[in-house]
Tab-separated table of C-alpha atoms and ligand atoms in Angstrom:
chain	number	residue	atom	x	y	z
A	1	UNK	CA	15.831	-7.249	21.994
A	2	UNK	CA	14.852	-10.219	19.775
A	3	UNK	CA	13.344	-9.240	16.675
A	4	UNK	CA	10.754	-11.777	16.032
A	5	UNK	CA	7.973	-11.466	14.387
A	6	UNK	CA	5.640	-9.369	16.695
A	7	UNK	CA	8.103	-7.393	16.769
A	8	UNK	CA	9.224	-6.601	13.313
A	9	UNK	CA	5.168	-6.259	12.529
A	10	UNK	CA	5.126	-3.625	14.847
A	11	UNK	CA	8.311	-2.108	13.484
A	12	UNK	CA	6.635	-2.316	10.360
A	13	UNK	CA	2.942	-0.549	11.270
A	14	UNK	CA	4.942	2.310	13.582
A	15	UNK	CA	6.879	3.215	10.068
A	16	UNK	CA	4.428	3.767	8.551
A	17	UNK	CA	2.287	5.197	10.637
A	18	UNK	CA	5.315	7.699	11.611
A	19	UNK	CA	5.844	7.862	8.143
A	20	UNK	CA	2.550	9.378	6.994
A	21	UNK	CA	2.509	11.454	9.742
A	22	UNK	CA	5.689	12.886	8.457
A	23	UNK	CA	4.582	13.315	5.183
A	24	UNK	CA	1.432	15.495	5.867
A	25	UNK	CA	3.908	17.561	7.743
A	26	UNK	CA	5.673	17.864	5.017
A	27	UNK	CA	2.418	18.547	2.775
A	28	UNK	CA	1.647	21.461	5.100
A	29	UNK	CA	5.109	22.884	4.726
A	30	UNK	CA	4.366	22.821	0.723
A	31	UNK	CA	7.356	20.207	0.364
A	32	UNK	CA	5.368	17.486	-1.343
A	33	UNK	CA	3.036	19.401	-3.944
A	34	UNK	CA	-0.698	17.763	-4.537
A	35	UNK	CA	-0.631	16.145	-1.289
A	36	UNK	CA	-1.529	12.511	-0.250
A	37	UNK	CA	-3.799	9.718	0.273
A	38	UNK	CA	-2.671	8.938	3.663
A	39	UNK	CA	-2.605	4.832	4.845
A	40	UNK	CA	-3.352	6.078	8.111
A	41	UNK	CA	-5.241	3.535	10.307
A	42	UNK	CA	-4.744	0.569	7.449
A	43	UNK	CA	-1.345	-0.131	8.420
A	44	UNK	CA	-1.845	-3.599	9.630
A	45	UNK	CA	-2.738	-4.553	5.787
A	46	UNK	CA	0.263	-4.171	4.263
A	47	UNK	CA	2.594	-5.061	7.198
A	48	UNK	CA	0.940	-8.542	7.715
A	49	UNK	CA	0.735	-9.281	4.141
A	50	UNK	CA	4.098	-8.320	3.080
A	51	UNK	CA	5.167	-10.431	6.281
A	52	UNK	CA	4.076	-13.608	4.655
A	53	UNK	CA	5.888	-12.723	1.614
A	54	UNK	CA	9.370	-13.621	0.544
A	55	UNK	CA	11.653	-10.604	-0.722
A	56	UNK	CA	12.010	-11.767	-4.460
A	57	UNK	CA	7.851	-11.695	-4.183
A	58	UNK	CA	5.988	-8.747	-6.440
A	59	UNK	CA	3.828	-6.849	-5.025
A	60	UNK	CA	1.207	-3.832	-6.708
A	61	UNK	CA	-0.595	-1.023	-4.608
A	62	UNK	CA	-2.693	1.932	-4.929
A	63	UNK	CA	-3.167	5.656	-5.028
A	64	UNK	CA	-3.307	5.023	-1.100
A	65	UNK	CA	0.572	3.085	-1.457
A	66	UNK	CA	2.841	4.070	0.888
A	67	UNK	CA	2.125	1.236	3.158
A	68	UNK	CA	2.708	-0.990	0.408
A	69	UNK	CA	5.735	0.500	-0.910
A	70	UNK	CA	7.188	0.868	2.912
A	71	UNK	CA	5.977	-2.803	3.999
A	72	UNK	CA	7.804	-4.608	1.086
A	73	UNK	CA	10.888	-3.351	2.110
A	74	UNK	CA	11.746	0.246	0.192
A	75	UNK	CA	13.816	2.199	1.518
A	76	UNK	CA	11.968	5.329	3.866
A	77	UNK	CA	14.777	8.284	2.742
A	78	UNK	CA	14.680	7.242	-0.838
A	79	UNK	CA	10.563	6.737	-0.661
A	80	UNK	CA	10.265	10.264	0.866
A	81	UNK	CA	12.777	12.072	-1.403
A	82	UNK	CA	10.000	10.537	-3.738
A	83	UNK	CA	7.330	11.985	-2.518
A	84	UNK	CA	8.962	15.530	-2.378
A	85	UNK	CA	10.422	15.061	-5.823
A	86	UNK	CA	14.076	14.797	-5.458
A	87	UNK	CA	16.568	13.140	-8.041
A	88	UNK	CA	17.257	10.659	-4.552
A	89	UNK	CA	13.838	9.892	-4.700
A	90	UNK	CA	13.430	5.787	-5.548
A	91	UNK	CA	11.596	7.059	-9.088
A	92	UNK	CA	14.208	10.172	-9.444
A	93	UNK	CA	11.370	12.369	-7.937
A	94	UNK	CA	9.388	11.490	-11.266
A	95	UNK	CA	7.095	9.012	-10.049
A	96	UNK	CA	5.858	10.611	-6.178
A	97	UNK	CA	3.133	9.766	-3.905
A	98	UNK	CA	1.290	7.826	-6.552
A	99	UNK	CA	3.581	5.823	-8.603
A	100	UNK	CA	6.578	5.129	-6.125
A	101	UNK	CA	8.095	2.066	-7.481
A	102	UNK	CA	10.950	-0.045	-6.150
A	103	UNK	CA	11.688	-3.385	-8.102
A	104	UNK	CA	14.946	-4.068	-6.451
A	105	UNK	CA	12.010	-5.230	-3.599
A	106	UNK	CA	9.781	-6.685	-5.717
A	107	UNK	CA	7.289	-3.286	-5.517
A	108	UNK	CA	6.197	-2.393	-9.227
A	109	UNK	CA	4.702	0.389	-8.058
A	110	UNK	CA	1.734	2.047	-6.499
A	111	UNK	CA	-1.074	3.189	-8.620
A	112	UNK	CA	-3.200	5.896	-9.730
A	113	UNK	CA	-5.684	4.118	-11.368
A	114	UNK	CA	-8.385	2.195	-9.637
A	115	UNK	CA	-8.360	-1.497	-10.575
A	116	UNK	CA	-4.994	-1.013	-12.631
A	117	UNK	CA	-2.924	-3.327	-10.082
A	118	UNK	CA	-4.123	-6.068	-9.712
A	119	UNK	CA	-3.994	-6.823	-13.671
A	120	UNK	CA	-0.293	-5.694	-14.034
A	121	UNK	CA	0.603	-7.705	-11.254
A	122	UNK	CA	-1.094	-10.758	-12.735
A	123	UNK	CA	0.464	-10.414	-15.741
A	124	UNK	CA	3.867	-10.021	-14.094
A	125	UNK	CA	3.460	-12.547	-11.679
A	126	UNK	CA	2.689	-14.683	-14.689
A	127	UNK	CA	5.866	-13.792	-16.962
A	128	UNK	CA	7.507	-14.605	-14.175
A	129	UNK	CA	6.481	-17.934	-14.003
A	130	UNK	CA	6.600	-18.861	-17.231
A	131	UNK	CA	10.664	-17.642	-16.727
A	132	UNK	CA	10.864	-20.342	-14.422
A	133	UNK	CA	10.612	-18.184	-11.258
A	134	UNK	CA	9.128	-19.855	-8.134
A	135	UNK	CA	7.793	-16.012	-7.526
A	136	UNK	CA	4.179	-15.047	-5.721
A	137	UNK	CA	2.326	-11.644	-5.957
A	138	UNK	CA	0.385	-9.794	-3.941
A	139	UNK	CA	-2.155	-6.670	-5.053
A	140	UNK	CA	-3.439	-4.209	-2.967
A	141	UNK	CA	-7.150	-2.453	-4.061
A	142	UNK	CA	-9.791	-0.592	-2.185
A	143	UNK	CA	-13.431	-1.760	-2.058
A	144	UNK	CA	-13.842	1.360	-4.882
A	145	UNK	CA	-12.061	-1.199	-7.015
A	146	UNK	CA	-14.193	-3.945	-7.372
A	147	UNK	CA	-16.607	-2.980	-9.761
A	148	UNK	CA	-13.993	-1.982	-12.313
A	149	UNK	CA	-14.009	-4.459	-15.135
A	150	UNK	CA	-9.746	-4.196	-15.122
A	151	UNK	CA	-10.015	-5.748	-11.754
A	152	UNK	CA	-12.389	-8.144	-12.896
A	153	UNK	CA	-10.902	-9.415	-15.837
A	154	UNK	CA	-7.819	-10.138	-14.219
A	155	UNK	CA	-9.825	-12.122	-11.583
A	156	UNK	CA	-10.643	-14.179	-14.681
A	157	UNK	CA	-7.268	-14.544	-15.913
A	158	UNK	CA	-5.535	-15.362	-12.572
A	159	UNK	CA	-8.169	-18.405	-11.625
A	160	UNK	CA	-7.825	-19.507	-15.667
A	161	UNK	CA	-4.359	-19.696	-15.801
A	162	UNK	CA	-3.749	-20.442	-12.169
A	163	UNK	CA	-1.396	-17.491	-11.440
A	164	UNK	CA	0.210	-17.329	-8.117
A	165	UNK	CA	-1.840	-13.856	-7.087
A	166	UNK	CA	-2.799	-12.787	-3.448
A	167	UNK	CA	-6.209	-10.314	-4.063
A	168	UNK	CA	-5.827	-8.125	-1.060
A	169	UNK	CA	-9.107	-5.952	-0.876
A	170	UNK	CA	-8.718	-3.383	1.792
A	171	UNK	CA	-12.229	-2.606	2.360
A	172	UNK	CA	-11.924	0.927	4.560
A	173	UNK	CA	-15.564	0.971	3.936
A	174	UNK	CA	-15.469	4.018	1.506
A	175	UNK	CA	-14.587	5.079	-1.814
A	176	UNK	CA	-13.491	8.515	-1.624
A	177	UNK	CA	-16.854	9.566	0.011
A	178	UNK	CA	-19.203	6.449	-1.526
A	179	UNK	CA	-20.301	4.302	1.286
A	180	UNK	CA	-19.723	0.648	-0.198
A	181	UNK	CA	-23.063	0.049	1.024
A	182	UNK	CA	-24.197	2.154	-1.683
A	183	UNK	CA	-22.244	1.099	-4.303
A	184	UNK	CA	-21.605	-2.741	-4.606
A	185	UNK	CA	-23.933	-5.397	-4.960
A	186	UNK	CA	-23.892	-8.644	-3.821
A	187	UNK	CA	-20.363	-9.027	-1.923
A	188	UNK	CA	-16.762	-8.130	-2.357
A	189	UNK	CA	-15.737	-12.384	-1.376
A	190	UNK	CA	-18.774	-13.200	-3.810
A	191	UNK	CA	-17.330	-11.847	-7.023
A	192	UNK	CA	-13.928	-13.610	-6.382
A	193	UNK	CA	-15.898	-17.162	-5.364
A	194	UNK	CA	-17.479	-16.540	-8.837
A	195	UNK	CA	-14.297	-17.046	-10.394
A	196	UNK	CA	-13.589	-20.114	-7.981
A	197	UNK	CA	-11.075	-18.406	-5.880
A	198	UNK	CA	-10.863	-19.695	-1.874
A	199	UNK	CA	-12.100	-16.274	-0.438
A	200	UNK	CA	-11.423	-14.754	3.142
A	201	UNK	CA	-12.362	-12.061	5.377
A	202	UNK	CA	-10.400	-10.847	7.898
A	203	UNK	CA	-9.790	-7.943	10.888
A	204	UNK	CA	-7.402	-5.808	9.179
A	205	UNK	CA	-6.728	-3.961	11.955
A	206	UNK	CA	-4.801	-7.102	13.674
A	207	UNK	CA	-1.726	-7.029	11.759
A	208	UNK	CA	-1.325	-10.844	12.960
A	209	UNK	CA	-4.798	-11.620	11.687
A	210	UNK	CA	-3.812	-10.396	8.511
A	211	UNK	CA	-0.387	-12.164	8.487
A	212	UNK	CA	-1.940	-15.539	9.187
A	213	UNK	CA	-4.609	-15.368	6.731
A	214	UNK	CA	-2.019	-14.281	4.071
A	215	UNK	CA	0.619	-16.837	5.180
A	216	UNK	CA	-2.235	-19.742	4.632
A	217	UNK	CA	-3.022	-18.545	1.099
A	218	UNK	CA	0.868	-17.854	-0.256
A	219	UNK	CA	1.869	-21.722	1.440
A	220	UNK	CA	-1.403	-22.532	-1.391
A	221	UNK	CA	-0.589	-20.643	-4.010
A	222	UNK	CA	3.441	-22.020	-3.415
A	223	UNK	CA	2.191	-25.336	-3.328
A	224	UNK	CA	0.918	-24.354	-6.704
A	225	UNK	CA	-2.595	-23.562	-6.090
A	226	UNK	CA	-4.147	-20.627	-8.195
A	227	UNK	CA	-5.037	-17.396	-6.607
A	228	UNK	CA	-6.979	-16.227	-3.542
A	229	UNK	CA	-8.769	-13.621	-2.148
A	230	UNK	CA	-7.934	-12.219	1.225
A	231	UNK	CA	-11.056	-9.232	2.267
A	232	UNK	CA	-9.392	-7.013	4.902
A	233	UNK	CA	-11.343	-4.858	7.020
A	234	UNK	CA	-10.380	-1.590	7.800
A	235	UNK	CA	-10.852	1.587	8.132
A	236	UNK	CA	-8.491	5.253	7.381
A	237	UNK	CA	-8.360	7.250	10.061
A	238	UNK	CA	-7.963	10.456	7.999
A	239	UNK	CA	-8.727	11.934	5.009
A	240	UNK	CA	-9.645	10.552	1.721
A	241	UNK	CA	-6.697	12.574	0.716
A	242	UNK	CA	-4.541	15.571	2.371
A	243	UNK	CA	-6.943	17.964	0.435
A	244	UNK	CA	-9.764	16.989	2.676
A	245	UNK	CA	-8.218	18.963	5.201
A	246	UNK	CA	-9.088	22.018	4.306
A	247	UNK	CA	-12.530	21.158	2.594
A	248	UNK	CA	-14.341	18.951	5.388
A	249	UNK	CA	-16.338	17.020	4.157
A	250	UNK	CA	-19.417	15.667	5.957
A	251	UNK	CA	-19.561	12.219	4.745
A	252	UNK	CA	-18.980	10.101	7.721
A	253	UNK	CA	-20.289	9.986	11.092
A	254	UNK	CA	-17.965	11.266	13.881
A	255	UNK	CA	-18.819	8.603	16.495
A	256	UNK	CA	-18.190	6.119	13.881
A	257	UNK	CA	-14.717	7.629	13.361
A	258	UNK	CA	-14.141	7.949	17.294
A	259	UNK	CA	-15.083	3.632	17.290
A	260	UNK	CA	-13.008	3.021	14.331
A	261	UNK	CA	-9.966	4.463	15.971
A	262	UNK	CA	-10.097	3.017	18.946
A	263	UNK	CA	-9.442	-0.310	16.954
A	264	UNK	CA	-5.703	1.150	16.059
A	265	UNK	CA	-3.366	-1.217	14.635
A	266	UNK	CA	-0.186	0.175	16.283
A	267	UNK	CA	-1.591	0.281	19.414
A	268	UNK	CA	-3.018	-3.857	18.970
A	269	UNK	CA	0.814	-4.848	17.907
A	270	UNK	CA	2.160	-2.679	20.335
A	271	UNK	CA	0.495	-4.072	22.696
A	272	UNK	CA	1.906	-7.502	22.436
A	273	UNK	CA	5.611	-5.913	23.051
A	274	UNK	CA	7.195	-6.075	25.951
A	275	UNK	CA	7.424	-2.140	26.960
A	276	UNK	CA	11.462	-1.754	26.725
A	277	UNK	CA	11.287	-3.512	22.935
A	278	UNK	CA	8.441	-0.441	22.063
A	279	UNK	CA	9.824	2.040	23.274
A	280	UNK	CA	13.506	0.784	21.693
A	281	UNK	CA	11.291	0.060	17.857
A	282	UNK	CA	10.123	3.393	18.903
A	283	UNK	CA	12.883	5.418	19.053
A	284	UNK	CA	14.514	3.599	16.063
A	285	UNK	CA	11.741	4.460	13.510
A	286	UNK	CA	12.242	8.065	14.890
A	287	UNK	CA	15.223	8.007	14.258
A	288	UNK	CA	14.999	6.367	10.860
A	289	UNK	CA	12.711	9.102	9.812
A	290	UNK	CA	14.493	11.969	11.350
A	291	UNK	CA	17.123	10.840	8.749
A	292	UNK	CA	14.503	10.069	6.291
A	293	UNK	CA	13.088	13.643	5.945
A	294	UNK	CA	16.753	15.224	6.115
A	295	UNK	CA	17.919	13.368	3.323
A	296	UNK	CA	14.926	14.432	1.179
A	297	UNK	CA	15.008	18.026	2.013
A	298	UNK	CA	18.543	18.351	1.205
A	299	UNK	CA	18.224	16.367	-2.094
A	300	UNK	CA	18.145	18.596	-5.317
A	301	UNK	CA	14.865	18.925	-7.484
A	302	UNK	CA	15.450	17.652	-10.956
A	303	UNK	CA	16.913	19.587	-13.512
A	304	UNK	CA	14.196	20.691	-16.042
A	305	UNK	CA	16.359	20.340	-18.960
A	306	UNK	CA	16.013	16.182	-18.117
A	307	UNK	CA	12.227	16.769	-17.709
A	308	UNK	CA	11.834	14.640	-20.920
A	309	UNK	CA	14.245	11.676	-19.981
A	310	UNK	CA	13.855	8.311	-18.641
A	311	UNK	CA	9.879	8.392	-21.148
A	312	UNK	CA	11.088	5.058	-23.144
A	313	UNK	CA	12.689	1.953	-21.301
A	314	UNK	CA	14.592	1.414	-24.485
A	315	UNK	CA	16.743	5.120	-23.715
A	316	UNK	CA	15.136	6.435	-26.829
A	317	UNK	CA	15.716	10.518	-25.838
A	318	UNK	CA	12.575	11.954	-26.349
A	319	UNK	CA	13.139	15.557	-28.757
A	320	UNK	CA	11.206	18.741	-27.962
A	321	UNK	CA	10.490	19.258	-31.707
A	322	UNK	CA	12.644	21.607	-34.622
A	323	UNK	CA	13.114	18.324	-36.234
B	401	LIG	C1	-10.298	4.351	-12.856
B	401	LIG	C2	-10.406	5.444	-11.843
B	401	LIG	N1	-11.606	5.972	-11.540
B	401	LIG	C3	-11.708	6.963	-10.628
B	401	LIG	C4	-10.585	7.436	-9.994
B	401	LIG	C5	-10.694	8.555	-8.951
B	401	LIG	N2	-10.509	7.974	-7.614
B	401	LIG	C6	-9.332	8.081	-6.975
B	401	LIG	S1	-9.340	7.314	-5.490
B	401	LIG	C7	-10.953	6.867	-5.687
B	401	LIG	C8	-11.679	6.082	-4.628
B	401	LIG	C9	-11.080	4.739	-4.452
B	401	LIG	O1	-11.716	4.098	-3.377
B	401	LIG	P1	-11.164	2.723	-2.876
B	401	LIG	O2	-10.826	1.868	-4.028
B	401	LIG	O3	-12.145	2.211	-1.893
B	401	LIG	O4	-9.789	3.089	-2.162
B	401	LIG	P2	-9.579	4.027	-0.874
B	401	LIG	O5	-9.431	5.430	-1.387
B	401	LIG	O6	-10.752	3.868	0.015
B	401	LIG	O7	-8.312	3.534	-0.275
B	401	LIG	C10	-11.451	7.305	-6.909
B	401	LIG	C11	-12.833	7.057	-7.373
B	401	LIG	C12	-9.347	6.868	-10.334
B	401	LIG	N3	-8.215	7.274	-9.757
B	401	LIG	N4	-9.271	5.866	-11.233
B	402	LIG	MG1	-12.170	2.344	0.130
């Protein structure tokens, strides 16, 4: 088997499709505490962006980051001892679902906060530069994110100063349970055209679609063109987050659920593989996480008496008081 590109994009959307289902397993079983935002059904989004993007490339995500984290490159064992917070775990089980970071691939983490990414990546992308390094980023936010003045302001920054920054909207049509209908005005493209960003919008369910549209922008933005806006659309195929599961919620329309899914990213790039080479990716990402979700289950929790180590990047031990 050749491993092209078609077929390392659908290597890419199985893992982490196989991934998440893994990991809500492993919610149920009360292995990863607080559950997940699964990336169910969005897969396509971070495997064709991160397949335009060169290793030594930054990237940001979300609350909803595994994608991200998994796309750029992280390791799956180390990402899920993460998520079940084991010392193995890429963070040392400190950072978990929401703040999985891996900077040896260019991931500075996913993130809690709505809007947060896309301004630490700018100003990353632009120390970066101004160290001399021929670096692009890429940052990851829901359509929930663009009326949040952090995301806004480092739209303004990015076109000012011309920083190198791929604006990856992954419009799932929903924020939490807020149609997007019903909470933005004007359009999600408009408010980056304001700032005099080239816009696009894009099936984010076609993992090549997505690919293509980001490979255009980074040859730009390498060229030394400021930064774009790339609008996928999408949709999650699950939950808002793993809690949902037990509190249904009646927010969006079964039949429109039933469409969305039929429009499945892993099934599109699978698609395009000859059978053998599926069934072969197939059986290696099961494999892959087979190992993945041993590893983390026979990792050791963290000792409590470290609980107040690694606070300060400068070492500084943090002291639990008596003076
Ligand atoms: C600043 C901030 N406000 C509110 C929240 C609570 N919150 C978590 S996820 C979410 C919805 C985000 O929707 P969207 O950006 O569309 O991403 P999606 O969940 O659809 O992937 C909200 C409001 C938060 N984490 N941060
Ligand atoms: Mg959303």
């Amino acid at each position: 088997m050749t491993d092209s590109d078609p077929v390392r994009l659908y290597r890419t959307v199985r893992l982490i499709r196989r991934f998440e289902e893994r990991a809500i397993e492993l919610v149920d079983a009360g292995e990863i505490v607080g559950g997940i935002h699964p990336y169910l059904g969005q897969e396509g989004v971070a495997a064709g962006v991160c397949a335009a993007l060169r290793p030594g490339d930054l990237v940001t995500g979300t609350h909803r980051g595994h994608g991200h984290v998994l796309a750029k490159g992280a390791d799956p064992a180390r990402m899920l001892a993460e998520l079940c917070g084991r010392v193995t775990g890429l963070n040392r089980g400190r950072g978990g679902s929401m703040h999985a970071a891996d900077f040896g691939v260019g991931v500075l983490g996913a993130n809690a906060i709505v809007g947060a990414a896309g301004a630490i990546l700018t100003g990353a992308v632009w120390a970066r530069r101004r160290r001399g390094d021929d670096v692009v980023g890429a940052t990851f936010f829901g359509d929930g994110a663009v009326n949040e003045g952090m995301l806004l302001e480092a739209f303004n920054l990015a076109a000012l100063w011309r920083v190198p920054v791929l604006f990856v909207c992954e419009n799932n049509g929903y924020a939490t349970t807020m149609p997007v209908d019903g909470a933005v005005a004007g359009t999600i493209a408009g408010r980056a055209a304001a700032f005099g960003m080239p816009t696009v919008t894009v099936d984010g369910q076609d993992p090549e679609t997505v690919r293509e549209a980001t490979a255009a922008a980074v040859a730009r933005m390498r060229a030394g063109g400021g930064p774009e806006l790339v609008e996928a659309r999408t949709y999650r195929f699950d939950a808002h987050h793993t809690f949902e599961h037990r509190v249904r919620l009646d927010y969006r329309p079964p039949e429109e659920v039933a469409a969305a899914r039929r429009r499945d990213p892993v099934l599109i790039q699978g698609d395009r593989l000859p059978a053998a080479d599926r069934a072969a990716v197939d059986a290696e990402v099961e494999a892959t996480l087979d190992a993945a979700v041993d590893f983390a289950l026979a990792s050791p929790a963290p000792d409590p008496a470290t609980a107040l180590d690694h606070l300060y990047a400068s070492g500084l031990t943090a002291r639990t008081g008596g003076g």
